[in-house]
mmCIF file of C-alpha atoms in Angstrom:
data_model
loop_
_atom_site.group_PDB
_atom_site.id
_atom_site.type_symbol
_atom_site.label_atom_id
_atom_site.label_comp_id
_atom_site.label_asym_id
_atom_site.label_seq_id
_atom_site.Cartn_x
_atom_site.Cartn_y
_atom_site.Cartn_z
ATOM 1 C CA LYS A 1 178.144 -115.372 153.755
ATOM 2 C CA ARG A 2 179.791 -114.527 157.093
ATOM 3 C CA VAL A 3 180.540 -110.998 155.880
ATOM 4 C CA ARG A 4 176.935 -110.607 154.749
ATOM 5 C CA ASN A 5 175.621 -111.797 158.117
ATOM 6 C CA LYS A 6 177.859 -109.370 159.964
ATOM 7 C CA TYR A 7 176.660 -106.604 157.668
ATOM 8 C CA ASN A 8 173.011 -107.494 158.301
ATOM 9 C CA VAL A 9 173.555 -107.506 162.076
ATOM 10 C CA ARG A 10 175.249 -104.107 161.823
ATOM 11 C CA VAL A 11 172.350 -102.700 159.794
ATOM 12 C CA LEU A 12 169.835 -103.977 162.349
ATOM 13 C CA ASP A 13 171.890 -102.454 165.160
ATOM 14 C CA LEU A 14 171.961 -99.066 163.447
ATOM 15 C CA GLU A 15 168.223 -99.221 162.732
ATOM 16 C CA LEU A 16 167.472 -100.001 166.389
ATOM 17 C CA LYS A 17 169.660 -97.127 167.555
ATOM 18 C CA ALA A 18 167.884 -94.784 165.126
ATOM 19 C CA LEU A 19 164.461 -95.836 166.436
ATOM 20 C CA ARG A 20 165.566 -95.401 170.060
ATOM 21 C CA SER A 21 166.805 -91.908 169.253
ATOM 22 C CA GLN A 22 163.330 -91.029 167.929
ATOM 23 C CA MET A 23 161.672 -92.026 171.196
ATOM 24 C CA ASN A 24 163.516 -89.558 173.394
ATOM 25 C CA PRO A 25 162.271 -86.342 171.724
ATOM 26 C CA HIS A 26 158.746 -87.768 171.565
ATOM 27 C CA PHE A 27 158.715 -88.694 175.234
ATOM 28 C CA ILE A 28 160.318 -85.414 176.355
ATOM 29 C CA PHE A 29 157.810 -83.386 174.344
ATOM 30 C CA ASN A 30 154.845 -85.227 175.864
ATOM 31 C CA SER A 31 156.286 -84.992 179.374
ATOM 32 C CA ILE A 32 156.884 -81.251 179.153
ATOM 33 C CA ASN A 33 153.343 -80.725 177.899
ATOM 34 C CA SER A 34 152.084 -82.841 180.789
ATOM 35 C CA ILE A 35 153.747 -80.695 183.450
ATOM 36 C CA GLN A 36 153.254 -77.269 181.868
ATOM 37 C CA TYR A 37 149.856 -76.628 183.418
ATOM 38 C CA TYR A 38 150.999 -77.885 186.797
ATOM 39 C CA ILE A 39 154.011 -75.562 186.935
ATOM 40 C CA LEU A 40 152.019 -72.511 185.907
ATOM 41 C CA ASN A 41 149.098 -73.059 188.256
ATOM 42 C CA LYS A 42 150.411 -74.732 191.394
ATOM 43 C CA ASN A 43 152.646 -73.636 194.243
ATOM 44 C CA PRO A 44 156.428 -73.332 193.713
ATOM 45 C CA LYS A 45 157.312 -76.053 196.227
ATOM 46 C CA THR A 46 155.221 -78.650 194.425
ATOM 47 C CA ALA A 47 156.428 -77.436 191.037
ATOM 48 C CA TYR A 48 160.039 -77.871 192.199
ATOM 49 C CA SER A 49 159.311 -81.421 193.339
ATOM 50 C CA TYR A 50 157.722 -82.136 189.980
ATOM 51 C CA LEU A 51 160.698 -80.786 188.056
ATOM 52 C CA SER A 52 163.125 -82.717 190.243
ATOM 53 C CA LYS A 53 161.357 -85.983 189.425
ATOM 54 C CA PHE A 54 161.147 -84.996 185.783
ATOM 55 C CA SER A 55 164.890 -84.329 185.519
ATOM 56 C CA THR A 56 165.658 -87.651 187.216
ATOM 57 C CA LEU A 57 163.399 -89.446 184.770
ATOM 58 C CA MET A 58 165.000 -87.711 181.789
ATOM 59 C CA ARG A 59 168.432 -88.833 182.953
ATOM 60 C CA LEU A 60 167.215 -92.431 183.229
ATOM 61 C CA ILE A 61 165.487 -92.334 179.841
ATOM 62 C CA LEU A 62 168.515 -90.836 178.104
ATOM 63 C CA ASN A 63 170.867 -93.349 179.727
ATOM 64 C CA ASN A 64 168.598 -96.259 178.819
ATOM 65 C CA SER A 65 168.188 -95.113 175.224
ATOM 66 C CA ILE A 66 171.860 -95.539 174.314
ATOM 67 C CA VAL A 67 172.192 -99.172 175.419
ATOM 68 C CA ASP A 68 170.713 -102.358 174.004
ATOM 69 C CA PHE A 69 169.770 -103.893 177.360
ATOM 70 C CA ILE A 70 168.816 -102.569 180.773
ATOM 71 C CA THR A 71 168.084 -104.349 184.036
ATOM 72 C CA LEU A 72 164.548 -104.846 185.240
ATOM 73 C CA LYS A 73 165.573 -102.747 188.236
ATOM 74 C CA GLU A 74 166.264 -99.800 185.917
ATOM 75 C CA GLU A 75 163.015 -100.414 184.034
ATOM 76 C CA VAL A 76 160.923 -100.462 187.216
ATOM 77 C CA GLU A 77 162.697 -97.398 188.628
ATOM 78 C CA ALA A 78 161.888 -95.378 185.507
ATOM 79 C CA LEU A 79 158.283 -96.629 185.495
ATOM 80 C CA ASN A 80 157.770 -95.635 189.139
ATOM 81 C CA ILE A 81 159.049 -92.099 188.567
ATOM 82 C CA TYR A 82 157.027 -91.722 185.382
ATOM 83 C CA LEU A 83 153.855 -92.889 187.109
ATOM 84 C CA ASP A 84 154.505 -90.565 190.067
ATOM 85 C CA LEU A 85 154.647 -87.660 187.621
ATOM 86 C CA GLU A 86 151.444 -88.728 185.913
ATOM 87 C CA LYS A 87 149.716 -89.125 189.260
ATOM 88 C CA MET A 88 150.686 -85.554 190.176
ATOM 89 C CA ARG A 89 149.522 -84.272 186.795
ATOM 90 C CA LEU A 90 146.173 -86.022 187.232
ATOM 91 C CA GLU A 91 145.631 -84.401 190.656
ATOM 92 C CA ASP A 92 146.365 -87.665 192.491
ATOM 93 C CA GLU A 93 143.485 -89.360 190.658
ATOM 94 C CA LEU A 94 145.610 -92.298 189.552
ATOM 95 C CA ASP A 95 145.941 -95.484 191.539
ATOM 96 C CA TYR A 96 148.794 -97.586 190.201
ATOM 97 C CA THR A 97 150.603 -100.708 191.345
ATOM 98 C CA ILE A 98 153.670 -102.552 190.057
ATOM 99 C CA GLU A 99 153.939 -106.210 191.054
ATOM 100 C CA ILE A 100 157.119 -108.217 190.425
ATOM 101 C CA SER A 101 157.241 -111.963 191.077
ATOM 102 C CA ASP A 102 159.934 -113.337 193.370
ATOM 103 C CA ASP A 103 161.446 -115.474 190.616
ATOM 104 C CA LEU A 104 162.747 -112.369 188.810
ATOM 105 C CA VAL A 105 165.986 -110.905 190.186
ATOM 106 C CA LEU A 106 165.663 -107.249 189.211
ATOM 107 C CA SER A 107 169.358 -106.412 189.251
ATOM 108 C CA GLU A 108 170.363 -109.512 187.230
ATOM 109 C CA THR A 109 167.577 -109.714 184.617
ATOM 110 C CA LEU A 110 168.349 -107.854 181.382
ATOM 111 C CA ILE A 111 165.701 -106.922 178.817
ATOM 112 C CA PRO A 112 165.780 -104.803 175.630
ATOM 113 C CA SER A 113 165.593 -101.132 176.561
ATOM 114 C CA MET A 114 162.533 -98.914 176.162
ATOM 115 C CA ILE A 115 159.897 -101.601 175.600
ATOM 116 C CA VAL A 116 157.373 -101.302 178.454
ATOM 117 C CA GLN A 117 157.113 -97.541 179.064
ATOM 118 C CA PRO A 118 155.480 -96.562 175.733
ATOM 119 C CA TYR A 119 152.611 -98.989 176.397
ATOM 120 C CA VAL A 120 152.126 -97.602 179.912
ATOM 121 C CA GLU A 121 152.135 -94.069 178.533
ATOM 122 C CA ASN A 122 149.583 -95.026 175.891
ATOM 123 C CA ALA A 123 147.295 -96.632 178.498
ATOM 124 C CA ILE A 124 147.288 -93.428 180.546
ATOM 125 C CA LEU A 125 147.007 -91.016 177.630
ATOM 126 C CA HIS A 126 144.189 -92.761 175.763
ATOM 127 C CA GLY A 127 142.498 -94.941 178.368
ATOM 128 C CA LEU A 128 142.750 -93.265 181.764
ATOM 129 C CA ALA A 129 143.299 -89.530 181.236
ATOM 130 C CA PRO A 130 139.844 -89.013 179.619
ATOM 131 C CA LYS A 131 138.246 -90.219 182.877
ATOM 132 C CA GLU A 132 137.883 -87.782 185.777
ATOM 133 C CA ILE A 133 137.995 -90.239 188.681
ATOM 134 C CA ASP A 134 138.677 -93.892 189.507
ATOM 135 C CA ARG A 135 141.745 -94.290 187.311
ATOM 136 C CA LYS A 136 143.464 -97.600 188.009
ATOM 137 C CA LEU A 137 146.562 -99.109 186.424
ATOM 138 C CA HIS A 138 148.213 -102.388 187.364
ATOM 139 C CA ILE A 139 151.542 -103.626 185.991
ATOM 140 C CA SER A 140 152.784 -107.128 186.725
ATOM 141 C CA MET A 141 155.911 -108.985 185.660
ATOM 142 C CA LYS A 142 156.765 -112.630 186.145
ATOM 143 C CA LYS A 143 159.062 -115.225 184.632
ATOM 144 C CA LYS A 144 157.757 -117.588 181.968
ATOM 145 C CA GLU A 145 160.532 -119.898 180.824
ATOM 146 C CA ASN A 146 163.033 -117.617 179.044
ATOM 147 C CA GLN A 147 160.726 -114.619 178.957
ATOM 148 C CA VAL A 148 159.467 -111.837 181.177
ATOM 149 C CA TYR A 149 155.683 -111.890 180.974
ATOM 150 C CA CYS A 150 154.507 -108.319 181.507
ATOM 151 C CA VAL A 151 150.842 -107.362 181.855
ATOM 152 C CA ILE A 152 149.597 -103.757 181.800
ATOM 153 C CA GLU A 153 145.938 -103.527 182.771
ATOM 154 C CA ASP A 154 143.827 -100.390 183.110
ATOM 155 C CA ASN A 155 140.182 -99.595 183.847
ATOM 156 C CA GLY A 156 140.059 -96.887 181.189
ATOM 157 C CA ILE A 157 137.510 -96.000 178.543
ATOM 158 C CA GLY A 158 138.637 -98.687 176.092
ATOM 159 C CA ARG A 159 140.115 -98.489 172.615
ATOM 160 C CA ALA A 160 136.875 -97.895 170.714
ATOM 161 C CA LYS A 161 135.897 -94.879 172.844
ATOM 162 C CA ALA A 162 139.456 -93.540 172.770
ATOM 163 C CA LYS A 163 139.474 -93.749 168.970
ATOM 164 C CA GLU A 164 136.121 -91.987 168.848
ATOM 165 C CA LEU A 165 137.330 -89.169 171.097
ATOM 166 C CA ASN A 166 140.557 -88.770 169.157
ATOM 167 C CA ALA A 167 138.660 -88.567 165.862
ATOM 168 C CA SER A 168 136.488 -85.746 167.236
ATOM 169 C CA ARG A 169 139.450 -83.620 168.328
ATOM 170 C CA THR A 170 140.730 -80.807 166.147
ATOM 171 C CA ARG A 171 144.233 -81.601 167.377
ATOM 172 C CA LYS A 172 144.600 -85.351 167.466
ATOM 173 C CA HIS A 173 146.890 -87.242 169.816
ATOM 174 C CA ASP A 174 149.510 -88.866 167.632
ATOM 175 C CA SER A 175 150.787 -92.373 168.197
ATOM 176 C CA ALA A 176 154.418 -91.772 167.243
ATOM 177 C CA GLY A 177 155.679 -93.532 170.353
ATOM 178 C CA MET A 178 153.621 -96.627 169.608
ATOM 179 C CA THR A 179 154.618 -96.595 165.930
ATOM 180 C CA VAL A 180 158.294 -96.383 166.852
ATOM 181 C CA THR A 181 157.897 -99.140 169.435
ATOM 182 C CA LYS A 182 156.199 -101.402 166.894
ATOM 183 C CA GLY A 183 159.113 -100.827 164.542
ATOM 184 C CA ARG A 184 161.579 -101.707 167.282
ATOM 185 C CA LEU A 185 159.737 -104.937 168.073
ATOM 186 C CA GLU A 186 159.854 -105.969 164.417
ATOM 187 C CA LEU A 187 163.588 -105.268 164.228
ATOM 188 C CA LEU A 188 164.302 -107.034 167.501
ATOM 189 C CA ASN A 189 162.501 -110.108 166.217
ATOM 190 C CA ARG A 190 164.587 -110.008 163.058
ATOM 191 C CA ALA A 191 167.669 -109.884 165.282
ATOM 192 C CA ASN A 192 166.950 -113.315 166.831
ATOM 193 C CA PHE A 193 164.230 -112.156 169.235
ATOM 194 C CA ASP A 194 161.532 -114.002 167.340
ATOM 195 C CA ASN A 195 159.499 -114.688 170.480
ATOM 196 C CA LEU A 196 159.116 -111.050 171.559
ATOM 197 C CA SER A 197 155.407 -110.327 171.167
ATOM 198 C CA VAL A 198 152.637 -107.945 172.235
ATOM 199 C CA SER A 199 148.880 -108.442 172.351
ATOM 200 C CA ILE A 200 146.221 -105.890 173.299
ATOM 201 C CA LYS A 201 142.796 -106.992 174.507
ATOM 202 C CA ASP A 202 139.654 -105.033 175.311
ATOM 203 C CA LEU A 203 138.173 -105.768 178.723
ATOM 204 C CA LEU A 204 134.364 -105.923 178.767
ATOM 205 C CA ASN A 205 131.791 -106.169 181.535
ATOM 206 C CA ALA A 206 128.871 -108.615 181.563
ATOM 207 C CA ASP A 207 126.878 -106.282 179.301
ATOM 208 C CA GLY A 208 129.657 -106.068 176.728
ATOM 209 C CA VAL A 209 130.589 -102.507 177.701
ATOM 210 C CA ALA A 210 134.269 -101.569 177.726
ATOM 211 C CA LYS A 211 135.828 -101.514 181.170
ATOM 212 C CA GLY A 212 139.492 -101.159 180.261
ATOM 213 C CA THR A 213 142.372 -102.632 178.322
ATOM 214 C CA LYS A 214 144.872 -105.414 178.919
ATOM 215 C CA ILE A 215 148.303 -105.442 177.268
ATOM 216 C CA GLU A 216 150.440 -108.578 177.384
ATOM 217 C CA ILE A 217 154.130 -108.380 176.486
ATOM 218 C CA TYR A 218 156.430 -111.386 176.226
ATOM 219 C CA ILE A 219 160.000 -110.120 176.530
ATOM 220 C CA PRO A 220 163.002 -112.422 176.061
ATOM 221 C CA PHE A 221 165.631 -111.778 178.721
ATOM 222 C CA LYS A 222 169.151 -112.726 179.624
ATOM 223 C CA THR A 223 170.987 -112.664 182.938
ATOM 224 C CA ARG A 224 173.867 -110.366 183.736
ATOM 225 C CA GLY A 225 177.150 -111.798 182.501
ATOM 226 C CA GLU A 226 175.468 -114.061 179.945
ATOM 227 C CA ASN A 227 177.147 -114.102 176.546
ATOM 228 C CA ASP A 228 175.324 -112.363 173.747
#
């Protein structure tokens, strides 16, 4: 039985590594497409700044993809750079904030790698990018018992409209990143992370019209130095 358990843990570990390896090419491809227009049509100084941020982000993403856990500090650093790039791509028409509660020590709190970013990317790609102005994104993280409670809220077009727009396109936006992330969550829960969960809610105004999306992620964490 002990041998079988060790084997099962090893299989889960290999499956998680395989899924993480799929996310890097997907993210790099989308990022390069995002900056292509900017490089070709803007001034060299700004293009250089863009590429500098992009290379820094790629280094962080690649480093984070080969480990099981990263610190919240590393997660927030990568999110800030990613959102800076998206803000530049969207001609500064993106107002984003990241709020971290004081009860989370960024450098000591460890979470599974590559969990939050795909949901942020999806919110921008499908909810905010189709708008021309007034794009707002707010990310908050706070401690809830043994979990990091992360909320990603946007004032985008909503899931129904995004699905409608995607269906009308000749070239549809794929959801490979989200599919891979869903697979990772399922595997992480099988590997004793049974309280890692995600819920997505549509935000509606008083008339029942979509006014954005709210994503809630409950992420189990451990502190640096804690035994696995």
